[in-house]
PDB file of C-alpha atoms in Angstrom:
ATOM      1  CA  MET A   1    -231.435  29.665-196.677  1.00 74.00           C
ATOM      2  CA  ASN A   2    -233.694  26.775-197.579  1.00 92.00           C
ATOM      3  CA  ASP A   3    -233.196  23.053-197.010  1.00 95.00           C
ATOM      4  CA  LEU A   4    -231.899  22.446-200.531  1.00 96.00           C
ATOM      5  CA  ASN A   5    -229.179  25.043-200.077  1.00 96.00           C
ATOM      6  CA  LYS A   6    -228.182  23.389-196.792  1.00 96.00           C
ATOM      7  CA  GLU A   7    -228.174  19.958-198.400  1.00 96.00           C
ATOM      8  CA  ILE A   8    -225.918  21.184-201.212  1.00 97.00           C
ATOM      9  CA  GLU A   9    -223.557  22.857-198.748  1.00 97.00           C
ATOM     10  CA  GLN A  10    -223.287  19.620-196.767  1.00 96.00           C
ATOM     11  CA  GLN A  11    -222.659  17.583-199.911  1.00 96.00           C
ATOM     12  CA  LEU A  12    -219.877  19.937-200.978  1.00 97.00           C
ATOM     13  CA  ARG A  13    -218.314  19.895-197.508  1.00 96.00           C
ATOM     14  CA  ASN A  14    -218.249  16.114-197.793  1.00 97.00           C
ATOM     15  CA  GLU A  15    -216.445  16.554-201.121  1.00 96.00           C
ATOM     16  CA  ASN A  16    -213.911  18.871-199.419  1.00 96.00           C
ATOM     17  CA  ALA A  17    -214.924  21.965-201.361  1.00 98.00           C
ATOM     18  CA  ASP A  18    -213.914  25.125-199.508  1.00 97.00           C
ATOM     19  CA  PHE A  19    -216.907  27.234-200.474  1.00 97.00           C
ATOM     20  CA  VAL A  20    -220.115  27.408-202.483  1.00 97.00           C
ATOM     21  CA  HIS A  21    -222.113  30.480-203.432  1.00 97.00           C
ATOM     22  CA  PHE A  22    -225.643  30.547-204.802  1.00 98.00           C
ATOM     23  CA  VAL A  23    -225.829  33.085-207.632  1.00 98.00           C
ATOM     24  CA  ASP A  24    -228.593  34.671-209.688  1.00 97.00           C
ATOM     25  CA  ILE A  25    -227.658  34.527-213.386  1.00 98.00           C
ATOM     26  CA  SER A  26    -231.117  35.255-214.789  1.00 97.00           C
ATOM     27  CA  MET A  27    -230.007  38.703-216.014  1.00 96.00           C
ATOM     28  CA  LEU A  28    -227.483  37.195-218.424  1.00 97.00           C
ATOM     29  CA  ASP A  29    -228.409  36.542-222.035  1.00 97.00           C
ATOM     30  CA  ILE A  30    -229.737  33.108-222.866  1.00 97.00           C
ATOM     31  CA  ARG A  31    -226.605  32.187-224.807  1.00 95.00           C
ATOM     32  CA  GLN A  32    -224.670  32.496-221.558  1.00 97.00           C
ATOM     33  CA  ASN A  33    -227.091  31.126-218.953  1.00 98.00           C
ATOM     34  CA  ARG A  34    -228.659  28.582-221.368  1.00 97.00           C
ATOM     35  CA  GLY A  35    -232.053  29.327-219.848  1.00 98.00           C
ATOM     36  CA  PHE A  36    -231.042  28.588-216.255  1.00 98.00           C
ATOM     37  CA  PRO A  37    -231.853  31.180-213.572  1.00 98.00           C
ATOM     38  CA  TYR A  38    -229.245  30.144-210.993  1.00 98.00           C
ATOM     39  CA  ALA A  39    -225.649  29.028-210.698  1.00 98.00           C
ATOM     40  CA  LEU A  40    -223.688  27.326-207.951  1.00 98.00           C
ATOM     41  CA  LEU A  41    -220.143  28.614-207.710  1.00 98.00           C
ATOM     42  CA  ILE A  42    -217.822  26.018-206.187  1.00 98.00           C
ATOM     43  CA  GLY A  43    -214.313  26.755-204.971  1.00 98.00           C
ATOM     44  CA  ILE A  44    -211.279  24.813-203.807  1.00 98.00           C
ATOM     45  CA  ALA A  45    -208.478  26.747-202.113  1.00 98.00           C
ATOM     46  CA  ILE A  46    -204.967  25.974-203.276  1.00 97.00           C
ATOM     47  CA  ASN A  47    -202.695  24.597-200.557  1.00 96.00           C
ATOM     48  CA  PRO A  48    -200.645  27.497-199.115  1.00 97.00           C
ATOM     49  CA  HIS A  49    -197.575  25.242-198.895  1.00 96.00           C
ATOM     50  CA  PHE A  50    -197.794  24.695-202.658  1.00 97.00           C
ATOM     51  CA  ILE A  51    -198.078  28.466-203.101  1.00 97.00           C
ATOM     52  CA  LYS A  52    -194.886  28.896-201.079  1.00 95.00           C
ATOM     53  CA  THR A  53    -193.098  26.236-203.122  1.00 96.00           C
ATOM     54  CA  VAL A  54    -193.901  28.027-206.373  1.00 97.00           C
ATOM     55  CA  HIS A  55    -193.107  31.423-204.827  1.00 95.00           C
ATOM     56  CA  ASP A  56    -189.683  30.230-203.680  1.00 95.00           C
ATOM     57  CA  SER A  57    -188.873  28.442-206.959  1.00 95.00           C
ATOM     58  CA  PRO A  58    -188.211  31.027-209.712  1.00 91.00           C
ATOM     59  CA  ASP A  59    -187.887  28.300-212.335  1.00 92.00           C
ATOM     60  CA  TYR A  60    -190.979  26.347-211.242  1.00 95.00           C
ATOM     61  CA  VAL A  61    -192.719  24.616-214.151  1.00 92.00           C
ATOM     62  CA  HIS A  62    -196.450  23.992-213.876  1.00 93.00           C
ATOM     63  CA  THR A  63    -197.443  20.416-214.753  1.00 93.00           C
ATOM     64  CA  LEU A  64    -200.702  18.515-215.088  1.00 91.00           C
ATOM     65  CA  SER A  65    -199.860  16.597-211.913  1.00 94.00           C
ATOM     66  CA  ASP A  66    -199.134  19.515-209.591  1.00 95.00           C
ATOM     67  CA  GLU A  67    -201.381  20.858-206.842  1.00 96.00           C
ATOM     68  CA  TYR A  68    -202.965  23.554-209.017  1.00 97.00           C
ATOM     69  CA  ALA A  69    -203.845  21.198-211.858  1.00 96.00           C
ATOM     70  CA  GLN A  70    -205.211  18.595-209.462  1.00 97.00           C
ATOM     71  CA  ALA A  71    -207.408  21.193-207.736  1.00 97.00           C
ATOM     72  CA  GLU A  72    -208.792  22.279-211.111  1.00 97.00           C
ATOM     73  CA  LYS A  73    -209.519  18.662-211.997  1.00 97.00           C
ATOM     74  CA  ARG A  74    -211.143  17.978-208.625  1.00 97.00           C
ATOM     75  CA  VAL A  75    -213.460  20.988-208.729  1.00 98.00           C
ATOM     76  CA  GLY A  76    -214.651  19.860-212.173  1.00 98.00           C
ATOM     77  CA  MET A  77    -215.431  16.392-210.840  1.00 98.00           C
ATOM     78  CA  ILE A  78    -217.332  17.916-207.912  1.00 98.00           C
ATOM     79  CA  ALA A  79    -219.383  20.040-210.335  1.00 98.00           C
ATOM     80  CA  ASP A  80    -220.233  16.968-212.431  1.00 98.00           C
ATOM     81  CA  LYS A  81    -221.300  15.051-209.331  1.00 97.00           C
ATOM     82  CA  LEU A  82    -223.428  17.922-208.019  1.00 98.00           C
ATOM     83  CA  ALA A  83    -225.185  18.353-211.363  1.00 98.00           C
ATOM     84  CA  GLY A  84    -225.950  14.632-211.374  1.00 98.00           C
ATOM     85  CA  ARG A  85    -227.365  14.840-207.854  1.00 97.00           C
ATOM     86  CA  LEU A  86    -229.677  17.725-208.809  1.00 98.00           C
ATOM     87  CA  ILE A  87    -230.851  15.894-211.914  1.00 98.00           C
ATOM     88  CA  SER A  88    -231.618  12.810-209.825  1.00 97.00           C
ATOM     89  CA  LYS A  89    -233.904  15.021-207.716  1.00 97.00           C
ATOM     90  CA  GLY A  90    -235.905  16.011-210.795  1.00 98.00           C
ATOM     91  CA  TYR A  91    -234.299  19.396-211.482  1.00 98.00           C
ATOM     92  CA  LYS A  92    -232.433  20.509-214.555  1.00 98.00           C
ATOM     93  CA  ALA A  93    -228.716  21.078-214.069  1.00 98.00           C
ATOM     94  CA  LEU A  94    -225.649  21.616-216.213  1.00 98.00           C
ATOM     95  CA  SER A  95    -222.078  21.172-215.020  1.00 98.00           C
ATOM     96  CA  GLN A  96    -219.494  23.547-216.456  1.00 98.00           C
ATOM     97  CA  SER A  97    -216.537  21.229-215.919  1.00 97.00           C
ATOM     98  CA  ASP A  98    -213.965  21.143-218.713  1.00 95.00           C
ATOM     99  CA  ASN A  99    -215.263  17.797-219.949  1.00 95.00           C
ATOM    100  CA  ALA A 100    -218.883  18.956-219.841  1.00 96.00           C
ATOM    101  CA  LEU A 101    -218.116  22.139-221.798  1.00 96.00           C
ATOM    102  CA  ILE A 102    -216.344  20.120-224.475  1.00 94.00           C
ATOM    103  CA  THR A 103    -219.306  17.741-224.694  1.00 95.00           C
ATOM    104  CA  GLU A 104    -221.720  20.682-224.882  1.00 95.00           C
ATOM    105  CA  ASN A 105    -219.462  22.368-227.466  1.00 94.00           C
ATOM    106  CA  THR A 106    -219.467  25.617-225.505  1.00 94.00           C
ATOM    107  CA  PHE A 107    -215.703  26.053-225.242  1.00 95.00           C
ATOM    108  CA  ASP A 108    -213.876  27.696-228.137  1.00 94.00           C
ATOM    109  CA  PHE A 109    -210.334  26.348-228.309  1.00 92.00           C
ATOM    110  CA  THR A 110    -209.333  29.002-230.840  1.00 94.00           C
ATOM    111  CA  THR A 111    -210.160  31.939-228.583  1.00 94.00           C
ATOM    112  CA  LYS A 112    -209.800  29.990-225.314  1.00 93.00           C
ATOM    113  CA  THR A 113    -213.212  31.122-224.129  1.00 94.00           C
ATOM    114  CA  SER A 114    -216.366  29.527-222.745  1.00 95.00           C
ATOM    115  CA  VAL A 115    -219.795  31.107-223.159  1.00 97.00           C
ATOM    116  CA  LEU A 116    -220.085  31.635-219.385  1.00 98.00           C
ATOM    117  CA  PRO A 117    -216.747  31.707-217.536  1.00 97.00           C
ATOM    118  CA  HIS A 118    -216.672  30.700-213.875  1.00 98.00           C
ATOM    119  CA  LYS A 119    -215.193  34.135-213.186  1.00 97.00           C
ATOM    120  CA  THR A 120    -218.321  35.849-214.521  1.00 97.00           C
ATOM    121  CA  ILE A 121    -220.419  33.891-212.045  1.00 98.00           C
ATOM    122  CA  ALA A 122    -217.847  34.594-209.340  1.00 98.00           C
ATOM    123  CA  VAL A 123    -218.084  38.351-209.927  1.00 97.00           C
ATOM    124  CA  LEU A 124    -221.889  38.151-209.729  1.00 97.00           C
ATOM    125  CA  SER A 125    -221.524  36.364-206.371  1.00 97.00           C
ATOM    126  CA  GLY A 126    -220.163  39.595-204.905  1.00 97.00           C
ATOM    127  CA  THR A 127    -217.297  37.799-203.171  1.00 97.00           C
ATOM    128  CA  GLY A 128    -214.383  39.171-205.168  1.00 98.00           C
ATOM    129  CA  TYR A 129    -213.122  40.856-208.316  1.00 98.00           C
ATOM    130  CA  ILE A 130    -210.908  40.222-211.336  1.00 98.00           C
ATOM    131  CA  GLY A 131    -207.306  41.248-210.728  1.00 98.00           C
ATOM    132  CA  LYS A 132    -204.768  42.640-213.156  1.00 98.00           C
ATOM    133  CA  ASN A 133    -203.593  39.014-213.412  1.00 98.00           C
ATOM    134  CA  ASN A 134    -207.007  38.106-214.896  1.00 98.00           C
ATOM    135  CA  LEU A 135    -207.649  35.841-211.905  1.00 98.00           C
ATOM    136  CA  PHE A 136    -210.556  36.002-209.480  1.00 98.00           C
ATOM    137  CA  ILE A 137    -209.389  37.475-206.186  1.00 98.00           C
ATOM    138  CA  THR A 138    -211.066  37.228-202.793  1.00 98.00           C
ATOM    139  CA  ALA A 139    -210.156  38.617-199.397  1.00 96.00           C
ATOM    140  CA  GLU A 140    -209.814  35.129-197.940  1.00 96.00           C
ATOM    141  CA  TYR A 141    -207.732  33.336-200.566  1.00 98.00           C
ATOM    142  CA  GLY A 142    -206.341  36.016-202.837  1.00 98.00           C
ATOM    143  CA  ALA A 143    -206.027  34.403-206.261  1.00 98.00           C
ATOM    144  CA  ALA A 144    -205.366  30.967-204.752  1.00 98.00           C
ATOM    145  CA  GLN A 145    -208.592  29.207-205.623  1.00 98.00           C
ATOM    146  CA  CYS A 146    -209.860  26.979-208.417  1.00 98.00           C
ATOM    147  CA  LEU A 147    -213.453  27.533-209.485  1.00 98.00           C
ATOM    148  CA  GLY A 148    -216.220  25.350-210.854  1.00 98.00           C
ATOM    149  CA  SER A 149    -219.878  25.983-211.531  1.00 98.00           C
ATOM    150  CA  VAL A 150    -223.217  24.300-212.067  1.00 98.00           C
ATOM    151  CA  LEU A 151    -226.220  25.942-213.726  1.00 98.00           C
ATOM    152  CA  THR A 152    -229.664  24.870-212.520  1.00 98.00           C
ATOM    153  CA  ASN A 153    -233.358  25.617-212.206  1.00 98.00           C
ATOM    154  CA  ALA A 154    -233.511  24.117-208.702  1.00 98.00           C
ATOM    155  CA  PRO A 155    -235.457  26.347-206.261  1.00 97.00           C
ATOM    156  CA  LEU A 156    -232.478  27.758-204.422  1.00 97.00           C
ATOM    157  CA  SER A 157    -232.458  30.543-201.883  1.00 95.00           C
ATOM    158  CA  ILE A 158    -230.565  33.419-203.507  1.00 95.00           C
ATOM    159  CA  MET A 159    -229.285  36.659-201.993  1.00 87.00           C
ATOM    160  CA  GLU A 160    -228.521  39.691-204.138  1.00 86.00           C
ATOM    161  CA  HIS A 161    -224.953  40.978-203.986  1.00 89.00           C
ATOM    162  CA  GLU A 162    -223.233  44.145-205.117  1.00 93.00           C
ATOM    163  CA  ILE A 163    -220.422  43.659-207.588  1.00 96.00           C
ATOM    164  CA  LYS A 164    -217.069  44.439-205.994  1.00 96.00           C
ATOM    165  CA  SER A 165    -214.687  46.921-207.575  1.00 96.00           C
ATOM    166  CA  SER A 166    -211.072  46.081-208.290  1.00 97.00           C
ATOM    167  CA  GLN A 167    -208.718  46.611-205.358  1.00 97.00           C
ATOM    168  CA  CYS A 168    -205.541  46.355-207.427  1.00 98.00           C
ATOM    169  CA  GLY A 169    -205.007  50.115-207.441  1.00 97.00           C
ATOM    170  CA  ASN A 170    -201.491  51.018-208.591  1.00 97.00           C
ATOM    171  CA  CYS A 171    -200.092  47.537-207.891  1.00 98.00           C
ATOM    172  CA  ASN A 172    -198.493  45.988-210.994  1.00 98.00           C
ATOM    173  CA  ILE A 173    -196.552  43.141-209.400  1.00 98.00           C
ATOM    174  CA  CYS A 174    -198.273  40.485-211.518  1.00 98.00           C
ATOM    175  CA  ARG A 175    -197.529  42.408-214.722  1.00 98.00           C
ATOM    176  CA  ASP A 176    -193.898  42.909-213.751  1.00 98.00           C
ATOM    177  CA  VAL A 177    -193.197  39.275-212.773  1.00 97.00           C
ATOM    178  CA  CYS A 178    -194.821  37.788-215.887  1.00 97.00           C
ATOM    179  CA  PRO A 179    -191.926  36.320-217.914  1.00 96.00           C
ATOM    180  CA  GLN A 180    -194.001  36.373-221.106  1.00 97.00           C
ATOM    181  CA  LYS A 181    -195.133  39.993-220.654  1.00 98.00           C
ATOM    182  CA  ALA A 182    -198.665  38.735-221.243  1.00 98.00           C
ATOM    183  CA  LEU A 183    -200.298  41.083-218.718  1.00 98.00           C
ATOM    184  CA  ASN A 184    -201.080  44.691-219.556  1.00 98.00           C
ATOM    185  CA  GLY A 185    -201.600  46.170-216.086  1.00 98.00           C
ATOM    186  CA  VAL A 186    -205.212  47.057-216.873  1.00 98.00           C
ATOM    187  CA  VAL A 187    -207.625  47.612-213.988  1.00 97.00           C
ATOM    188  CA  TRP A 188    -210.737  45.493-214.398  1.00 97.00           C
ATOM    189  CA  ASP A 189    -214.330  46.643-214.330  1.00 95.00           C
ATOM    190  CA  MET A 190    -217.484  45.195-215.855  1.00 93.00           C
ATOM    191  CA  ASN A 191    -216.776  46.956-219.151  1.00 95.00           C
ATOM    192  CA  VAL A 192    -213.201  45.693-219.513  1.00 96.00           C
ATOM    193  CA  SER A 193    -212.706  42.582-221.630  1.00 95.00           C
ATOM    194  CA  ARG A 194    -210.351  39.717-220.890  1.00 96.00           C
ATOM    195  CA  ASP A 195    -208.243  40.545-223.932  1.00 97.00           C
ATOM    196  CA  GLU A 196    -207.591  44.048-222.606  1.00 98.00           C
ATOM    197  CA  ILE A 197    -206.124  42.515-219.444  1.00 98.00           C
ATOM    198  CA  VAL A 198    -204.114  39.594-220.791  1.00 98.00           C
ATOM    199  CA  ASN A 199    -202.815  38.069-223.990  1.00 97.00           C
ATOM    200  CA  VAL A 200    -203.922  34.503-223.308  1.00 96.00           C
ATOM    201  CA  TYR A 201    -201.938  33.189-226.255  1.00 96.00           C
ATOM    202  CA  ASP A 202    -198.665  34.240-224.622  1.00 96.00           C
ATOM    203  CA  CYS A 203    -199.557  32.934-221.143  1.00 96.00           C
ATOM    204  CA  VAL A 204    -197.670  29.750-220.208  1.00 94.00           C
ATOM    205  CA  THR A 205    -199.414  29.194-216.830  1.00 94.00           C
ATOM    206  CA  CYS A 206    -196.203  29.699-214.857  1.00 96.00           C
ATOM    207  CA  LEU A 207    -198.374  30.725-211.845  1.00 97.00           C
ATOM    208  CA  LYS A 208    -196.138  33.675-210.948  1.00 97.00           C
ATOM    209  CA  CYS A 209    -199.001  36.167-211.277  1.00 98.00           C
ATOM    210  CA  LEU A 210    -200.995  34.010-208.856  1.00 98.00           C
ATOM    211  CA  VAL A 211    -198.379  33.433-206.159  1.00 98.00           C
ATOM    212  CA  TYR A 212    -196.835  36.931-206.183  1.00 98.00           C
ATOM    213  CA  CYS A 213    -200.196  38.700-205.870  1.00 98.00           C
ATOM    214  CA  PRO A 214    -200.170  40.513-202.485  1.00 98.00           C
ATOM    215  CA  LYS A 215    -203.623  39.128-201.697  1.00 98.00           C
ATOM    216  CA  THR A 216    -202.384  35.584-202.294  1.00 98.00           C
ATOM    217  CA  LYS A 217    -199.266  36.206-200.192  1.00 97.00           C
ATOM    218  CA  ALA A 218    -201.457  37.482-197.360  1.00 97.00           C
ATOM    219  CA  TYR A 219    -203.443  34.209-197.530  1.00 97.00           C
ATOM    220  CA  MET A 220    -200.190  32.245-197.499  1.00 96.00           C
ATOM    221  CA  LYS A 221    -198.779  34.189-194.553  1.00 94.00           C
ATOM    222  CA  ARG A 222    -201.904  33.527-192.505  1.00 94.00           C
ATOM    223  CA  HIS A 223    -201.216  29.798-192.767  1.00 89.00           C
ATOM    224  CA  ILE A 224    -197.446  29.431-192.909  1.00 86.00           C
ATOM    225  CA  THR A 225    -194.403  31.503-192.016  1.00 64.00           C
ATOM    226  CA  MET A 226    -192.497  32.833-194.982  1.00 48.00           C
ATOM    227  CA  LYS A 227    -188.713  33.020-195.032  1.00 45.00           C
TER     228      LYS A 227
END
């Protein structure tokens, strides 16, 4: 790992990010990577006590002021700040925060898609996989993480990673708890599209598929005692 990687890691620790991964995206088409060879994947873990609150509240309603929404907002701000720092050093960089994607006109509100989802970069990082809930899942946090990303040409130290296979197996808890029946119980692989997994137009972001995921519950149990 070179000095720039270490500097970025320190900056993100100061911003209270929980992890950063340095990812090669040069193999993607230019429409997706916009000519950048690398991406920084930034993650903020969702507070396990918030996970428990949602888990124990069947009628919980997600709002723009709750822990999940605030984590999503914060990771976007961190991405914007990191991109600005890289640009100030003379490199090219592009934040993929919500505001930046809107400015760049690379988010389609009709189809609810961006040209390069954070989850695509996350999969390429080799640290997790897409679950049947259409969320990125890692061994450490389950689905309880909010992701951000920055694309750059900065000379980062990059390690190659194998893409992880889905570990959902026969588990369909997320599909079964979804009140909108938006999930199809489809096992993800690199050839499976988002629309095969979930009907995003029916999803109401109730967070049940996130908090009831066994991987998320394992993360929660490691930090707090469940009833």
